[in-house]
Amino acid sequence: MLLKVCLNGARAPTDHPRLPVTPGALARDAAACHAAGAGASHVHPRAAHGGESLDAADIGVAVSDIRHACPGVPVGVSTGAWILPDVTARHARVASWKALPANTRPDFASVNLSEPGWESIADALLDAGIGVEAGVWFPEDVSRLMAWPRAAECLRILVETQSSQPEAACQEARTLVDLLRATGLELPLLVHGSEGGAWAVLGWARRHGFDARIGLEDTLVLPDGQRAADNAALVTAALQLQHG
Ligand SMILES: C[C@H](N)CC(=O)CC(=O)O
């Protein structure tokens, strides 16, 4: 089962002293998390001003540095609409990744199915040879995915619960997984929550045999509520939960 680390997300450096933002910091954290047992990383590359970026240059340098630090470990990025809300502009940025040299192009990218224009973003990724992680947040996302002719071409489905309440988040995971299983679509499922739902959903995912994710994007704290020292501490705690 895959444990992916989500290194930074949309968080600000003020959220946590060890939040990786620069390509160098992302690369160091990716390597530390891989050494701790993470099998892939998900990052939100930043522009020089520190904000999230979809520009090919920013994507390329972050991916390249991470690859250099942990060769052979798959690395993915976000395409979240909040980064660049205009669909046409966002599509153009993502389509431009096709021109990146292969060693600086992401292995995969997440596409949130509740966001306008997601099909064109997913098409652009597939056309660039970048794997699509279909982000399912709500039950209606499952119908959206099934109405898309290229659903079976996705790399995996991300089941992303929204609630910060542990029990409600696990119930969301159960509902979404049941809907996805009923489709007959044979794709790996990676199930994760965030904030107050992160550890409960990770435990649920592992107990049910699904891939999972942890990292400072999803939570700043360890299972006991103490602030995590860094991403690697979260990965170590996740694997201890699994084996404990
Ligand atoms: C809001 C979620 N943290 C979104 C997420 O994890 C996938 C993405 O980067 O698009």
PDB file of N, CA and C and ligand atoms in Angstrom, residues 6 9-10 42-44 52 77-83 110-112 115 133 135 137 158 160 162 192 194 213 217-218, ligand 1:
ATOM      1  N   CYS A   6       2.232  14.637   1.461  1.00  0.00           N
ATOM      2  CA  CYS A   6       1.789  15.912   0.871  1.00  0.00           C
ATOM      3  C   CYS A   6       2.539  17.007   1.623  1.00  0.00           C
ATOM      4  N   GLY A   9       1.045  21.854   0.408  1.00  0.00           N
ATOM      5  CA  GLY A   9      -0.297  22.336   0.079  1.00  0.00           C
ATOM      6  C   GLY A   9      -0.314  23.847  -0.097  1.00  0.00           C
ATOM      7  N   ALA A  10      -1.419  24.442   0.309  1.00  0.00           N
ATOM      8  CA  ALA A  10      -1.582  25.898   0.148  1.00  0.00           C
ATOM      9  C   ALA A  10      -1.122  26.642   1.391  1.00  0.00           C
ATOM     10  N   HIS A  42       3.489  14.670  -3.066  1.00  0.00           N
ATOM     11  CA  HIS A  42       2.559  15.612  -3.706  1.00  0.00           C
ATOM     12  C   HIS A  42       2.959  16.984  -3.203  1.00  0.00           C
ATOM     13  N   VAL A  43       3.237  17.902  -4.138  1.00  0.00           N
ATOM     14  CA  VAL A  43       3.714  19.225  -3.726  1.00  0.00           C
ATOM     15  C   VAL A  43       2.950  20.329  -4.446  1.00  0.00           C
ATOM     16  N   HIS A  44       2.972  21.499  -3.835  1.00  0.00           N
ATOM     17  CA  HIS A  44       2.419  22.697  -4.452  1.00  0.00           C
ATOM     18  C   HIS A  44       3.596  23.650  -4.681  1.00  0.00           C
ATOM     19  N   GLU A  52       1.489  29.928  -4.476  1.00  0.00           N
ATOM     20  CA  GLU A  52       1.403  28.729  -5.316  1.00  0.00           C
ATOM     21  C   GLU A  52       1.457  29.121  -6.798  1.00  0.00           C
ATOM     22  N   VAL A  77       1.980  17.084  -8.530  1.00  0.00           N
ATOM     23  CA  VAL A  77       1.685  18.475  -8.189  1.00  0.00           C
ATOM     24  C   VAL A  77       0.171  18.690  -8.189  1.00  0.00           C
ATOM     25  N   SER A  78      -0.209  19.861  -7.735  1.00  0.00           N
ATOM     26  CA  SER A  78      -1.622  20.248  -7.704  1.00  0.00           C
ATOM     27  C   SER A  78      -1.993  20.995  -8.982  1.00  0.00           C
ATOM     28  N   THR A  79      -3.280  20.978  -9.321  1.00  0.00           N
ATOM     29  CA  THR A  79      -3.792  21.880 -10.365  1.00  0.00           C
ATOM     30  C   THR A  79      -4.968  22.683  -9.804  1.00  0.00           C
ATOM     31  N   GLY A  80      -5.033  22.807  -8.491  1.00  0.00           N
ATOM     32  CA  GLY A  80      -6.193  23.412  -7.823  1.00  0.00           C
ATOM     33  C   GLY A  80      -6.638  24.740  -8.421  1.00  0.00           C
ATOM     34  N   ALA A  81      -7.940  24.895  -8.566  1.00  0.00           N
ATOM     35  CA  ALA A  81      -8.502  26.104  -9.197  1.00  0.00           C
ATOM     36  C   ALA A  81      -8.209  27.364  -8.406  1.00  0.00           C
ATOM     37  N   TRP A  82      -8.010  27.230  -7.079  1.00  0.00           N
ATOM     38  CA  TRP A  82      -7.725  28.424  -6.274  1.00  0.00           C
ATOM     39  C   TRP A  82      -6.381  29.048  -6.677  1.00  0.00           C
ATOM     40  N   ILE A  83      -5.509  28.253  -7.311  1.00  0.00           N
ATOM     41  CA  ILE A  83      -4.182  28.769  -7.676  1.00  0.00           C
ATOM     42  C   ILE A  83      -4.323  29.766  -8.841  1.00  0.00           C
ATOM     43  N   SER A 110      -2.931  16.173  -9.431  1.00  0.00           N
ATOM     44  CA  SER A 110      -4.305  15.998  -8.953  1.00  0.00           C
ATOM     45  C   SER A 110      -5.233  16.963  -9.689  1.00  0.00           C
ATOM     46  N   VAL A 111      -6.427  16.478  -9.976  1.00  0.00           N
ATOM     47  CA  VAL A 111      -7.451  17.290 -10.657  1.00  0.00           C
ATOM     48  C   VAL A 111      -8.729  17.152  -9.843  1.00  0.00           C
ATOM     49  N   ASN A 112      -9.228  18.261  -9.337  1.00  0.00           N
ATOM     50  CA  ASN A 112     -10.414  18.216  -8.476  1.00  0.00           C
ATOM     51  C   ASN A 112     -11.682  18.254  -9.322  1.00  0.00           C
ATOM     52  N   GLU A 115     -14.252  21.162  -9.646  1.00  0.00           N
ATOM     53  CA  GLU A 115     -13.837  22.472 -10.143  1.00  0.00           C
ATOM     54  C   GLU A 115     -14.210  22.650 -11.614  1.00  0.00           C
ATOM     55  N   GLU A 133      -4.582  12.157 -11.194  1.00  0.00           N
ATOM     56  CA  GLU A 133      -5.218  11.711  -9.958  1.00  0.00           C
ATOM     57  C   GLU A 133      -6.565  12.425  -9.898  1.00  0.00           C
ATOM     58  N   GLY A 135      -9.576  13.793  -8.218  1.00  0.00           N
ATOM     59  CA  GLY A 135      -9.922  14.157  -6.846  1.00  0.00           C
ATOM     60  C   GLY A 135     -11.425  14.159  -6.624  1.00  0.00           C
ATOM     61  N   TRP A 137     -14.342  14.653  -4.051  1.00  0.00           N
ATOM     62  CA  TRP A 137     -14.620  15.289  -2.758  1.00  0.00           C
ATOM     63  C   TRP A 137     -16.067  15.044  -2.323  1.00  0.00           C
ATOM     64  N   LEU A 158      -8.314   9.952  -5.952  1.00  0.00           N
ATOM     65  CA  LEU A 158      -8.112  10.471  -4.602  1.00  0.00           C
ATOM     66  C   LEU A 158      -9.474  10.640  -3.960  1.00  0.00           C
ATOM     67  N   GLU A 160     -11.078  12.333  -1.115  1.00  0.00           N
ATOM     68  CA  GLU A 160     -10.621  13.423  -0.255  1.00  0.00           C
ATOM     69  C   GLU A 160     -11.777  13.906   0.612  1.00  0.00           C
ATOM     70  N   GLN A 162     -13.874  15.943   3.436  1.00  0.00           N
ATOM     71  CA  GLN A 162     -13.916  17.385   3.695  1.00  0.00           C
ATOM     72  C   GLN A 162     -14.090  17.735   5.161  1.00  0.00           C
ATOM     73  N   HIS A 192      -7.802  10.016   1.870  1.00  0.00           N
ATOM     74  CA  HIS A 192      -7.194  10.857   2.915  1.00  0.00           C
ATOM     75  C   HIS A 192      -8.156  11.931   3.387  1.00  0.00           C
ATOM     76  N   SER A 194      -8.254  15.666   6.145  1.00  0.00           N
ATOM     77  CA  SER A 194      -7.416  16.816   6.480  1.00  0.00           C
ATOM     78  C   SER A 194      -7.811  17.354   7.842  1.00  0.00           C
ATOM     79  N   ARG A 213      -2.408   9.063   2.581  1.00  0.00           N
ATOM     80  CA  ARG A 213      -1.514  10.218   2.443  1.00  0.00           C
ATOM     81  C   ARG A 213      -1.434  10.957   3.776  1.00  0.00           C
ATOM     82  N   GLU A 217       0.515  19.416   4.520  1.00  0.00           N
ATOM     83  CA  GLU A 217      -0.672  19.936   3.830  1.00  0.00           C
ATOM     84  C   GLU A 217      -1.933  19.510   4.573  1.00  0.00           C
ATOM     85  N   ASP A 218      -1.955  18.261   5.051  1.00  0.00           N
ATOM     86  CA  ASP A 218      -3.187  17.725   5.627  1.00  0.00           C
ATOM     87  C   ASP A 218      -3.316  17.971   7.123  1.00  0.00           C
TER      88      ASP A 218
HETATM   89  C1  LIG B   1      -7.713  21.065  -0.828  1.00  0.00           C
HETATM   90  C2  LIG B   1      -6.956  19.776  -0.910  1.00  0.00           C
HETATM   91  N1  LIG B   1      -5.873  19.787   0.016  1.00  0.00           N
HETATM   92  C3  LIG B   1      -6.560  19.544  -2.319  1.00  0.00           C
HETATM   93  C4  LIG B   1      -5.590  18.477  -2.604  1.00  0.00           C
HETATM   94  O1  LIG B   1      -4.948  17.884  -1.779  1.00  0.00           O
HETATM   95  C5  LIG B   1      -5.406  18.137  -4.018  1.00  0.00           C
HETATM   96  C6  LIG B   1      -4.915  19.311  -4.791  1.00  0.00           C
HETATM   97  O2  LIG B   1      -3.834  19.766  -4.495  1.00  0.00           O
HETATM   98  O3  LIG B   1      -5.603  19.707  -5.688  1.00  0.00           O
END
